[in-house]
Coordinates of C-alpha atoms and ligand atoms in Angstrom, one line a residue:
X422 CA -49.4 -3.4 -63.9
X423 CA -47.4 -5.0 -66.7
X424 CA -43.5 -4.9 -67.1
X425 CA -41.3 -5.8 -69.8
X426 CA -37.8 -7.4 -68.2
X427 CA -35.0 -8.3 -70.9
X428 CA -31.5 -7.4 -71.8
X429 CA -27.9 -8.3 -72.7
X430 CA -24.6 -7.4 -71.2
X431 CA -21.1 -7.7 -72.8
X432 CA -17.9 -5.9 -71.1
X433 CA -15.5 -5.5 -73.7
X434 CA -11.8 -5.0 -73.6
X435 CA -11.0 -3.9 -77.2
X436 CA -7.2 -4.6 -76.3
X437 CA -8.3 -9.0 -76.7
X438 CA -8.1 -10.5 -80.0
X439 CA -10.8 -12.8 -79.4
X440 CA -13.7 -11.3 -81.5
X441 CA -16.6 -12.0 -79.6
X442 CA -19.4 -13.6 -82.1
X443 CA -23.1 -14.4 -81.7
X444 CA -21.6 -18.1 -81.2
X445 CA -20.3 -17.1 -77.8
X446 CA -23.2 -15.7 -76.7
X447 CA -25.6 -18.5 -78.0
X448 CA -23.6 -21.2 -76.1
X449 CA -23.3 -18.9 -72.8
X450 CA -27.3 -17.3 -72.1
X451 CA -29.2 -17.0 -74.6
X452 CA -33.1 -17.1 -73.2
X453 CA -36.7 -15.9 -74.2
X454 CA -39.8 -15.4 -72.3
X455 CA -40.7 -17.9 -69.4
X456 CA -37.0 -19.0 -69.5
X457 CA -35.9 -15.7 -68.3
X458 CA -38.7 -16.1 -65.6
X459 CA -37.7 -19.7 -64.6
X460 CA -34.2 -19.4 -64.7
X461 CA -33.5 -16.5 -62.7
X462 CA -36.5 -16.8 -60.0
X463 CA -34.5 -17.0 -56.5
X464 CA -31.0 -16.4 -57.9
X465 CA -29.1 -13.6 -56.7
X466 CA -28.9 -11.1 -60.1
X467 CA -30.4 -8.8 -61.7
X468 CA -32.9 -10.3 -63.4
X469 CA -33.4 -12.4 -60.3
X470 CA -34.2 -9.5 -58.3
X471 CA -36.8 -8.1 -60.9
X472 CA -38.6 -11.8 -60.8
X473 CA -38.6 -12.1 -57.2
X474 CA -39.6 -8.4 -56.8
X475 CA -42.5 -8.2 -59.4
X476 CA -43.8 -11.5 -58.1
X477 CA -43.7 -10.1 -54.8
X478 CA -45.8 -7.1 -56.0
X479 CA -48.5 -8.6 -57.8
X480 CA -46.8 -7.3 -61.0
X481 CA -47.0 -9.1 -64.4
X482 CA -43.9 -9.8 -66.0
X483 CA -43.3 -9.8 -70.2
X484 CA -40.3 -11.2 -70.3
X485 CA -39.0 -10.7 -73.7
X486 CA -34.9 -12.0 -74.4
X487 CA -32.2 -11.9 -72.2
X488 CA -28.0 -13.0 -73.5
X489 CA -24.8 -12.7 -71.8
X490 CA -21.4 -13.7 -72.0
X491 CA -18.2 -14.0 -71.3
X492 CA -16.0 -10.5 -71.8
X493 CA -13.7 -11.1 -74.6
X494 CA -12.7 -8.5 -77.5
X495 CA -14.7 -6.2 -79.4
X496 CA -18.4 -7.7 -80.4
X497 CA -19.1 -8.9 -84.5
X498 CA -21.5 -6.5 -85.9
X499 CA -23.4 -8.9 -86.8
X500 CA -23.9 -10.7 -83.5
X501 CA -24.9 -7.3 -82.4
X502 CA -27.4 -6.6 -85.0
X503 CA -29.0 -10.1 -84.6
X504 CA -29.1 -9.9 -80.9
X505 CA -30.6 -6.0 -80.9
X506 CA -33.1 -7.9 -83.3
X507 CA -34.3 -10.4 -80.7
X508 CA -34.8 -7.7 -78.1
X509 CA -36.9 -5.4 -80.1
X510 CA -38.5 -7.6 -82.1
X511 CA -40.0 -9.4 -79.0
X512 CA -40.6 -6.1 -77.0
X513 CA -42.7 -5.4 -80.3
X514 CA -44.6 -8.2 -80.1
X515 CA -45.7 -7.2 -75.8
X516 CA -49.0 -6.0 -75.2
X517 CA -50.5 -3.4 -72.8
X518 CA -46.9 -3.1 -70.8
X519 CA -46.7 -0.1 -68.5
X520 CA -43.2 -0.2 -68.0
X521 CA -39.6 -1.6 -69.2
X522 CA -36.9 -2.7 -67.3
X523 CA -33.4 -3.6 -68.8
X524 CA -30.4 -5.5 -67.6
X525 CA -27.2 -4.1 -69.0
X526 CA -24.1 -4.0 -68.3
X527 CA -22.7 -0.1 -69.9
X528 CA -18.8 -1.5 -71.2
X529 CA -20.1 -3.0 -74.5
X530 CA -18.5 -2.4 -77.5
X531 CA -19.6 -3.3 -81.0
X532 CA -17.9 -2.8 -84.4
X533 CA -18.5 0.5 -85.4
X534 CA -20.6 1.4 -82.2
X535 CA -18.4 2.4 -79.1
X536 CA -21.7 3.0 -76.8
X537 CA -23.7 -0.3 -76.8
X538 CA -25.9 0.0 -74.4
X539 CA -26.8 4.2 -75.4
X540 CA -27.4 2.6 -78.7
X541 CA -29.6 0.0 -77.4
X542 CA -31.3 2.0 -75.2
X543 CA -31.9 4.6 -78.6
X544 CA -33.4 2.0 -80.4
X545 CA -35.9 0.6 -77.8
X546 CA -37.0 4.3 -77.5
X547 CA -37.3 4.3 -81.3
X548 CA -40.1 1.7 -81.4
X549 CA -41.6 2.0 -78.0
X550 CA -41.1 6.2 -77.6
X551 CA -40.7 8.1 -74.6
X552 CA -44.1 7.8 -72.8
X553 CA -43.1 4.6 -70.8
X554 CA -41.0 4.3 -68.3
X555 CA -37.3 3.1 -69.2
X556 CA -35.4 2.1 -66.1
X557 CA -32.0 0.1 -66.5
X558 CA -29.9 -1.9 -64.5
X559 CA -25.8 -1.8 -64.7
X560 CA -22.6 -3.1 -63.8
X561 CA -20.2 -0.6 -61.4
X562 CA -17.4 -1.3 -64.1
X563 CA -20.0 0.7 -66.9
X564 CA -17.9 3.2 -68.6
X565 CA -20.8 5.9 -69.0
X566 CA -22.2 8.0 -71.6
X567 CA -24.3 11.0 -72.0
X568 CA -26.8 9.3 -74.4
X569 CA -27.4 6.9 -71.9
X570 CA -28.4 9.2 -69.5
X571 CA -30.8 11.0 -72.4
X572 CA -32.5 8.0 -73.5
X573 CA -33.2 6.5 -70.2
X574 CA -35.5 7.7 -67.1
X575 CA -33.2 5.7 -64.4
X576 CA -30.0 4.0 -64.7
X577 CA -29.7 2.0 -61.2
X578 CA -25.5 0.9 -61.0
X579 CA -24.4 -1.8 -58.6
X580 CA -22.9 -0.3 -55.8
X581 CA -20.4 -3.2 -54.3
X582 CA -17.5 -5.1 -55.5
X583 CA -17.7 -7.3 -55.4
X584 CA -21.1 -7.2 -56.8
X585 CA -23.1 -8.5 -54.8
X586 CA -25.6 -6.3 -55.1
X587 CA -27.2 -7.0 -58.4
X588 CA -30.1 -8.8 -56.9
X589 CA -31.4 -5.5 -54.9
X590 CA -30.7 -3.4 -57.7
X591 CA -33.3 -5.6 -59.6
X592 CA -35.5 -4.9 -57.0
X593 CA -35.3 -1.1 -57.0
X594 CA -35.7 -1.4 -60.9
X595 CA -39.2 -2.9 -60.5
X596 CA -39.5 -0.5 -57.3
X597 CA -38.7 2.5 -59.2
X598 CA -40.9 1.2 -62.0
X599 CA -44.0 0.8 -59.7
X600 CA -43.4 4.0 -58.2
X601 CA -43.3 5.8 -61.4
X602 CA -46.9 4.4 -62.6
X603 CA -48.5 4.6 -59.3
X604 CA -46.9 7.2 -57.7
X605 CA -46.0 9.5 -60.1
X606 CA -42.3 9.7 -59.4
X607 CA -40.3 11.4 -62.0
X608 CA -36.6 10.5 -61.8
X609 CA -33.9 12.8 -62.6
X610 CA -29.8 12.0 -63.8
X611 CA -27.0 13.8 -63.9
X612 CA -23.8 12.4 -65.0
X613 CA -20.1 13.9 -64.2
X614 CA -17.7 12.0 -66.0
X615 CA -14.0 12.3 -64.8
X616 CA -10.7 11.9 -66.8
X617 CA -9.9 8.7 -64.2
X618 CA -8.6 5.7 -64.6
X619 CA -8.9 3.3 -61.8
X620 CA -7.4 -0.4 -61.2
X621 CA -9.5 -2.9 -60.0
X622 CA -11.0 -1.5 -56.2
X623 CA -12.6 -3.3 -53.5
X624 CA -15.8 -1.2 -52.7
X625 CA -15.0 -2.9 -48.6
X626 CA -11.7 -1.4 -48.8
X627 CA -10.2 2.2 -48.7
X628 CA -10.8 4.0 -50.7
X629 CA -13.7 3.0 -52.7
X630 CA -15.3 2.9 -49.3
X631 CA -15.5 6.1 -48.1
X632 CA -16.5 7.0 -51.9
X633 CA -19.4 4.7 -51.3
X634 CA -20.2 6.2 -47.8
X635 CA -20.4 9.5 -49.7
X636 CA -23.0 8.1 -52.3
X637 CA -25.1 6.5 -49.5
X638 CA -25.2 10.0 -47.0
X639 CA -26.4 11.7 -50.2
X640 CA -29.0 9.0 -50.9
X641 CA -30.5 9.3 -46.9
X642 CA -31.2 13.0 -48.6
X643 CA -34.6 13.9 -49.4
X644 CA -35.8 13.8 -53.2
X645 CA -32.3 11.5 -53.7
X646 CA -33.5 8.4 -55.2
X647 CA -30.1 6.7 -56.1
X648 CA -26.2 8.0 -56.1
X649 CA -23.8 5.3 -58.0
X650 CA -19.8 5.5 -58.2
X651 CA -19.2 4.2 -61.3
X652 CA -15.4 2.6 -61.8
X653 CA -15.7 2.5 -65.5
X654 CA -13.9 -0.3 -68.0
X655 CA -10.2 0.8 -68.3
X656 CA -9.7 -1.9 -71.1
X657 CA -12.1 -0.7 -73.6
X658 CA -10.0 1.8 -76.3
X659 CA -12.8 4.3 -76.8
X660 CA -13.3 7.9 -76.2
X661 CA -15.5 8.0 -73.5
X662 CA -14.2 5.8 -70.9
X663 CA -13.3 6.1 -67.0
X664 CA -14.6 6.7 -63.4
X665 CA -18.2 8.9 -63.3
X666 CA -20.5 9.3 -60.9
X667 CA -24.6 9.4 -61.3
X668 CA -26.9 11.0 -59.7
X669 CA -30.8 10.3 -59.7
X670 CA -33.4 12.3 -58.0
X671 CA -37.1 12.9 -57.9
X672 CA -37.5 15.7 -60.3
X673 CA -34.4 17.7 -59.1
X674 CA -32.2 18.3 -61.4
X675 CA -30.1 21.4 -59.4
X676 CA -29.7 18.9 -56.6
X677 CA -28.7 15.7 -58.9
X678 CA -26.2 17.8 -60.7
X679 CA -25.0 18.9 -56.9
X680 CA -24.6 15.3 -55.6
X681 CA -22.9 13.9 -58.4
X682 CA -20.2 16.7 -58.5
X683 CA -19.7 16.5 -54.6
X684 CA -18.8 12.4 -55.1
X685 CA -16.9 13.8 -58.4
X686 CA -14.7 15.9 -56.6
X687 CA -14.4 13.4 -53.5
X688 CA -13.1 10.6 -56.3
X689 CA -10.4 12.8 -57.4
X690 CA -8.8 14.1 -54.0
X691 CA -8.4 10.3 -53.3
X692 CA -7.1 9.2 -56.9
X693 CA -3.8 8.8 -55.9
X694 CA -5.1 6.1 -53.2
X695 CA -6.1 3.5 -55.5
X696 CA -3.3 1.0 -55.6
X697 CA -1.7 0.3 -58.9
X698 CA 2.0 -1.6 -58.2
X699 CA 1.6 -5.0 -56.9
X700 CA 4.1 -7.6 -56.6
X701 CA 5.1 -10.0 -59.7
X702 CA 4.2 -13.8 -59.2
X703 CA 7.7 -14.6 -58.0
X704 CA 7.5 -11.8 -55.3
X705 CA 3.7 -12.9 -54.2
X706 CA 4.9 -16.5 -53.9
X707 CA 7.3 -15.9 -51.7
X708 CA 5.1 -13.2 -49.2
X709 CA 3.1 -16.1 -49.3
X710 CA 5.1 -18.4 -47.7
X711 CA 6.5 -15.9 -45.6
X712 CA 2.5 -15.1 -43.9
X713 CA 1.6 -16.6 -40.9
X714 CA -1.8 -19.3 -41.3
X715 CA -3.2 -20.9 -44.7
X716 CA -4.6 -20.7 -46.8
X717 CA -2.9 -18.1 -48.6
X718 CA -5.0 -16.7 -51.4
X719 CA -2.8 -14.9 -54.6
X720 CA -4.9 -13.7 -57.6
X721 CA -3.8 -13.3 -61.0
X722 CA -5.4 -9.9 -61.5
X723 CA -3.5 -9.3 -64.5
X724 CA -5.4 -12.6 -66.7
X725 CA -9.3 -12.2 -65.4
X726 CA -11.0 -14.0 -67.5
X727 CA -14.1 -11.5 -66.1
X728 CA -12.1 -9.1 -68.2
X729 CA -11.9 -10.5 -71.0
X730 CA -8.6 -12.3 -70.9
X731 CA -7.7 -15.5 -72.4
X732 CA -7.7 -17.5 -69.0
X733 CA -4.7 -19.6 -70.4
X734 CA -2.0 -17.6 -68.9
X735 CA 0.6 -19.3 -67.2
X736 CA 3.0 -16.4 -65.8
X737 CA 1.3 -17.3 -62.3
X738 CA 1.4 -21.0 -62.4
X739 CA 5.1 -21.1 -64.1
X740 CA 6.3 -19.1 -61.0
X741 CA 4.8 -21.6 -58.4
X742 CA 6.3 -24.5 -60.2
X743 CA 9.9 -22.8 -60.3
X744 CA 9.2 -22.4 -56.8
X745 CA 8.9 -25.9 -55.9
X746 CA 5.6 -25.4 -54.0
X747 CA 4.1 -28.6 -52.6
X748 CA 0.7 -28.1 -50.5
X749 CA -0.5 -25.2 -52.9
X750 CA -3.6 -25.6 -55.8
X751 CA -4.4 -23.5 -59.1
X752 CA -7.9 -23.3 -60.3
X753 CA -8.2 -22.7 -63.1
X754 CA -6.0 -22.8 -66.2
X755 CA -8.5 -22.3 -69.2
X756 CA -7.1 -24.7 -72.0
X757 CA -9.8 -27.4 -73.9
X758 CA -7.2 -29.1 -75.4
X759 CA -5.7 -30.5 -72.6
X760 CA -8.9 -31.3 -70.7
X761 CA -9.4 -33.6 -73.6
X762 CA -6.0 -35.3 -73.7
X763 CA -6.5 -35.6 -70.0
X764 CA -10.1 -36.9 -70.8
X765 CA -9.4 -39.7 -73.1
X766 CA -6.1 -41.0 -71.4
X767 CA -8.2 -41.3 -67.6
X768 CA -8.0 -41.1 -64.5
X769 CA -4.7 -42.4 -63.1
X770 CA -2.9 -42.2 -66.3
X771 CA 0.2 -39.9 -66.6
X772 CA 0.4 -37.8 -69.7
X773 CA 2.8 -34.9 -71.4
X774 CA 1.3 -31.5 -72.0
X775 CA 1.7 -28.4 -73.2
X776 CA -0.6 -26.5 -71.0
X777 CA -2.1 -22.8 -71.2
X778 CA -0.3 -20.1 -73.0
X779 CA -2.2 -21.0 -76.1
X780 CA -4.4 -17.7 -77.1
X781 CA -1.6 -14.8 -77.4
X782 CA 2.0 -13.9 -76.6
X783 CA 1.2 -11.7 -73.5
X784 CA 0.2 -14.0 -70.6
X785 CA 3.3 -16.5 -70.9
X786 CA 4.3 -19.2 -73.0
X787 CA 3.2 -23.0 -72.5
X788 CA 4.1 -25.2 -69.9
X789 CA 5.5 -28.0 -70.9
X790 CA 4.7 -30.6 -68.2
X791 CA 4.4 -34.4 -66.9
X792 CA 0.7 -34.3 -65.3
X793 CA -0.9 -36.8 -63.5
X794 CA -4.8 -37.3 -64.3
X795 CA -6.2 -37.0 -60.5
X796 CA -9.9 -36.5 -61.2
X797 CA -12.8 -35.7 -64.2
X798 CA -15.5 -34.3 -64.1
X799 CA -18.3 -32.4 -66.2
X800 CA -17.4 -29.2 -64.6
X801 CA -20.7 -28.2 -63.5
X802 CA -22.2 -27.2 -60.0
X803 CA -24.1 -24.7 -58.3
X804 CA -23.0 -21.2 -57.1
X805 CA -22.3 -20.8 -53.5
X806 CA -20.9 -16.5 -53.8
X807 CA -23.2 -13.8 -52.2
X808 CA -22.8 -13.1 -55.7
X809 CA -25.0 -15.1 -58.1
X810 CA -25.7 -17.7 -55.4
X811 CA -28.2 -20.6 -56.3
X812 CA -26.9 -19.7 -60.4
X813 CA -26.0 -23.2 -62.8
X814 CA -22.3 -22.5 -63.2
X815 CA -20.6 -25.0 -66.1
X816 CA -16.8 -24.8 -66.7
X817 CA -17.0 -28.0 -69.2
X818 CA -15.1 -30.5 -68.7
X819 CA -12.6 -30.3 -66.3
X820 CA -9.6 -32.1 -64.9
X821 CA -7.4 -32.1 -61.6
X822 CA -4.1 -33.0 -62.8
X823 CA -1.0 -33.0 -60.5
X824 CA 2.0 -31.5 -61.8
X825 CA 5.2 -32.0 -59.2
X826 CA 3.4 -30.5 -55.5
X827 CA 1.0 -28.5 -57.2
X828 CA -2.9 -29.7 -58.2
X829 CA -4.4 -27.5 -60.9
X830 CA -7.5 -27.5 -62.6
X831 CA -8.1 -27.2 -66.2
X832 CA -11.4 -26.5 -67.5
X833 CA -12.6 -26.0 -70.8
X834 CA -14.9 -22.7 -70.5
X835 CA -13.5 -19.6 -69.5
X836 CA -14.7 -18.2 -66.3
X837 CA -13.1 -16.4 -63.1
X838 CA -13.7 -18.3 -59.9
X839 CA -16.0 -17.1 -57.5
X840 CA -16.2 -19.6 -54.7
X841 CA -15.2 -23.1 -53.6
X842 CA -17.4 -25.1 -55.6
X843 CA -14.9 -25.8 -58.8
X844 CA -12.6 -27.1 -56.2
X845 CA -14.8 -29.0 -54.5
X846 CA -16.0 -30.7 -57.2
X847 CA -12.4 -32.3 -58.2
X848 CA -12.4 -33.3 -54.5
X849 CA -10.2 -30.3 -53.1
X850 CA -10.8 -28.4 -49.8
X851 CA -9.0 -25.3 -50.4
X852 CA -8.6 -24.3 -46.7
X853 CA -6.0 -27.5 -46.3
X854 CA -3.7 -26.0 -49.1
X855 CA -0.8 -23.3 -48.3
X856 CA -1.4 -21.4 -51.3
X857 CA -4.5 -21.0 -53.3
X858 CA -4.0 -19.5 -56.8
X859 CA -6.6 -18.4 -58.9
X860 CA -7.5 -16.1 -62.2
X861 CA -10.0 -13.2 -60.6
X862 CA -9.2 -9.4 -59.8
X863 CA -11.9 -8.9 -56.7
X864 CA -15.1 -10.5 -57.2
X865 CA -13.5 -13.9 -55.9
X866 CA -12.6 -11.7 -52.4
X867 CA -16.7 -12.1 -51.5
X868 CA -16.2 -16.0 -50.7
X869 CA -12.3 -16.3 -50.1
X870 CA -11.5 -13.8 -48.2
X871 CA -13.7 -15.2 -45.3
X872 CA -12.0 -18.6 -45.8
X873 CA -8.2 -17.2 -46.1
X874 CA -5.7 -16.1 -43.9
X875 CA -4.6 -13.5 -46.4
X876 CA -4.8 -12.6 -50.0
X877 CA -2.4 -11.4 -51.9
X878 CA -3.0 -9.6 -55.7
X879 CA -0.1 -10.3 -58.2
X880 CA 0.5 -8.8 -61.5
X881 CA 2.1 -9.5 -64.4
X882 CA 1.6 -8.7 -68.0
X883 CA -1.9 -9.6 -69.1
X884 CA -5.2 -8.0 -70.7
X885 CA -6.3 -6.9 -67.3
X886 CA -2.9 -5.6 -65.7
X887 CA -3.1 -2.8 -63.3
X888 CA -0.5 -1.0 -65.0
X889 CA -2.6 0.7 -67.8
X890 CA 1.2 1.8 -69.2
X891 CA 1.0 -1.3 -70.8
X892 CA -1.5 -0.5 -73.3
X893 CA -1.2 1.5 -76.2
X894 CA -4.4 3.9 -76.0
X895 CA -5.4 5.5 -79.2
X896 CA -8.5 7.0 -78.9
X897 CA -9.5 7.6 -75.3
X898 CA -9.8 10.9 -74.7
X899 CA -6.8 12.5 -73.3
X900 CA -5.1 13.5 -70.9
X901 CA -6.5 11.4 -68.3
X902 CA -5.3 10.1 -65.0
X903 CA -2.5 8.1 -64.2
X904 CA -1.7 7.7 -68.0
X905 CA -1.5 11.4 -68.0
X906 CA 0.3 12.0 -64.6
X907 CA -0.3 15.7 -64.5
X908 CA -4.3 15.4 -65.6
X909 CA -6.0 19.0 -64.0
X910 CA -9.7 18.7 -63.6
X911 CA -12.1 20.8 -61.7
X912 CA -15.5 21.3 -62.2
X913 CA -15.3 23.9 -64.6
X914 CA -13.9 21.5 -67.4
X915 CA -17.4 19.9 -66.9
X916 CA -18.2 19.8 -70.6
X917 CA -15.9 17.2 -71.7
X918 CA -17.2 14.9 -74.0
Ligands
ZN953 ZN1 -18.2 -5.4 -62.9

């Protein structure tokens, strides 16, 4: 048996106005054929889990392209077009395959196109038809569409978030394709989109939880193959975006229509459970110091650079200078430009900056600061999260300046922080600090929370605050929940599009 692996992922928030280009994802992942293969074998994502899986199952792989990168704002057309190019043109030039499986991510949004990845998806059945299976992989944050549903046989979402989960949804996409050929399985979708907005929700905490626990009952139910809560991209400006839930079954489509509304209507008792105020940077600072232990984890949630923020916001690290901390780290700040003053003057030098603040007006001005140049480095190391661990992770080049009691890192790629290792590598162990700050909205809970003695979430303005208000929304459908505070739905209002 013979299965082509490839794909591309992009989560866009359209409220960014960083353009993302084909440059960006060029210089992030940009891979053809054996690459795919070599660089993912053993790493914990999805196209690590289909390697691993078809290996495992005497199955040959076609790889064909694979790109990524960074969120940012709304993708060139032409980047598109050129990367849509790569993908078919080399699933064109496959022979004898018996079945496809993509990685996407389902937020992606190009000029002119507001459904990437049902676009995509159109286009491969263009050239390849609808004989062969088409089973795709995606990211809980995918803000679903109909036309992916149509143009696809499976669409397998992560379950967790944090996601660490990717890997063994990689495996049931090569699973699901071998069952299909061999077995004759013949899955089954149904989609129920709701008018719900959600902030960003731990799937370990209440109440994404007990949503969760729904999914998984229903998938212990025969002919259920696969029930995902999907939390939707609340930062991409498009018609159809928000919470949905999908449903997959062997050839049932009464009973995948059944499961999906039951987690539907589950969602929306509990909407008003999913916490949206959280405490400025001032306010988090100082629950901080009054908590018990160390470290003390607080997250910028409101400038995740996994969102497609700028990653130079300073709101958080302003506040925890005002407040005179002195055992307490950030990492990181995204700003190049200072990595390379910091760079050329060495280590030991002292040096005036104007640090972050440098991409928009939202996320804080500059800090103008007297930095001491602790440590360099070339930014890179291995991933240690459940999430991606074994992956190359490069920030660029990076410093660990001191600026009065606090040690930040700058780096010169934009990222959110998933584990240790950044800190590590500048020669900081984060459990001897008070207060560790970081840019991330949950995925960093996987390999801190473990490690901390508390976390605590602080928002501010930014291109990933919890307060949706913030945003002008022009062409999502409305009304829809909390923008629209008194949002009905039941299940008769099914047809909304
Ligand atoms: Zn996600």
């Amino acid at each position: 048996m013979k299965v082509i692996i490839g794909g591309l992922a992009h989560e866009t928030n359209t409220f960014s106005n960083v353009p993302t280009t084909l440059e960006m994802f060029q210089s992030y992942e940009w891979d053809y054929h054996e690459t795919i293969v070599n660089r993912n074998r053993g790493v914990r994502n999805f196209p690590g889990g289909m390697v691993d899986r078809a290996e495992e199952l005497g199955i040959e792989l076609l790889p064909t392209f694979l790109t990524f990168t960074y969120p940012a704002g709304t993708i060139l057309r032409e980047a598109y077009d050129r990367i849509k190019k790569e993908l078919l043109d080399t699933i064109a030039a496959t022979e004898g395959a018996d079945a496809i499986c993509l990685g996407l991510h389902g937020a992606g949004v190009v000029e002119g196109i507001d459904d990437l990845e049902g676009d995509i998806l159109a286009s491969v059945r263009q050239l390849v038809g609808y004989d062969i299976p088409l089973i795709v992989t995606l990211d809980l944050h995918a803000n679903m569409t109909q036309k992916m549903v149509d143009e696809a046989d499976a669409l397998l979402g992560v379950h967790l978030y944090p996601h660490v989960d990717c890997y063994e949804r990689g495996i049931e996409a090569i699973d699901l394709a071998h069952k299909m050929v061999t077995e004759g399985i013949k899955p089954t979708m149904h989609l129920t989109r709701l008018p719900l907005l959600i902030p960003t929700s731990a799937t370990h905490h209440s109440p994404a939880r007990e949503i969760n626990e729904a999914c998984w009952a229903w998938e212990k139910e025969e002919g259920v193959i696969d029930c995902a809560f999907f939390h939707g991209f609340p930062y991409t400006d498009i018609p159809e975006l928000g919470v949905s839930v999908l449903s997959v079954t062997n050839n049932d489509q009464e009973l995948a229509k059944k499961v999906s509304e039951d987690v539907a209507c589950l969602i929306w008792e509990k909407r008003d459970e999913f916490e949206l105020n959280m405490p400025t940077p001032a306010e988090g600072i100082a629950m901080a110091l009054e908590t018990e232990g160390m470290p003390i984890v607080i997250n910028e949630t409101s400038d995740n650079p996994g969102g497609g923020t700028p990653g130079d916001g300073t709101h958080l690290l302003r506040a925890m200078l005002e407040a005179k901390l002195t055992n307490a780290c950030f990492g990181f700040i995204y700003d190049p430009e200072v990595v390379q003053i910091a760079h050329q003057a060495g280590v030991g030098a002292t040096v005036q900056l104007s640090l972050g603040g440098k991409t928009d007006y939202l996320h804080g001005e500059p800090l103008e600061v007297t930095a001491y140049v602790k440590a360099l480095t070339d930014g890179k190391f291995i991933a240690t999260t459940p999430m991606g661990q074994g992956g190359h992770e490069n920030f660029g080049k990076s410093v660990r300046l001191q600026i009065d009691g606090v040690d930040v890192l700058v780096c010169s790629v934009k990222s959110q922080v998933l584990d240790e290792q950044i800190f590590l590598l500048h020669g900081m162990d984060v459990t001897k600090y008070k207060i560790v700050a970081l840019k991330s909205s949950t995925h960093f809970r996987a390999s801190f929370e473990p490690i901390s003695a508390r976390v605590i979430t602080v928002d501010s303005p930014g291109l990933t605050t919890l307060n949706f208000r913030f945003f002008k929304y022009e062409r999502a459908i409305r009304p829809i929940y909390p923008l629209d505070p008194a949002t009905e739905w039941n299940l008769h209002q099914l047809t909304r599009k």
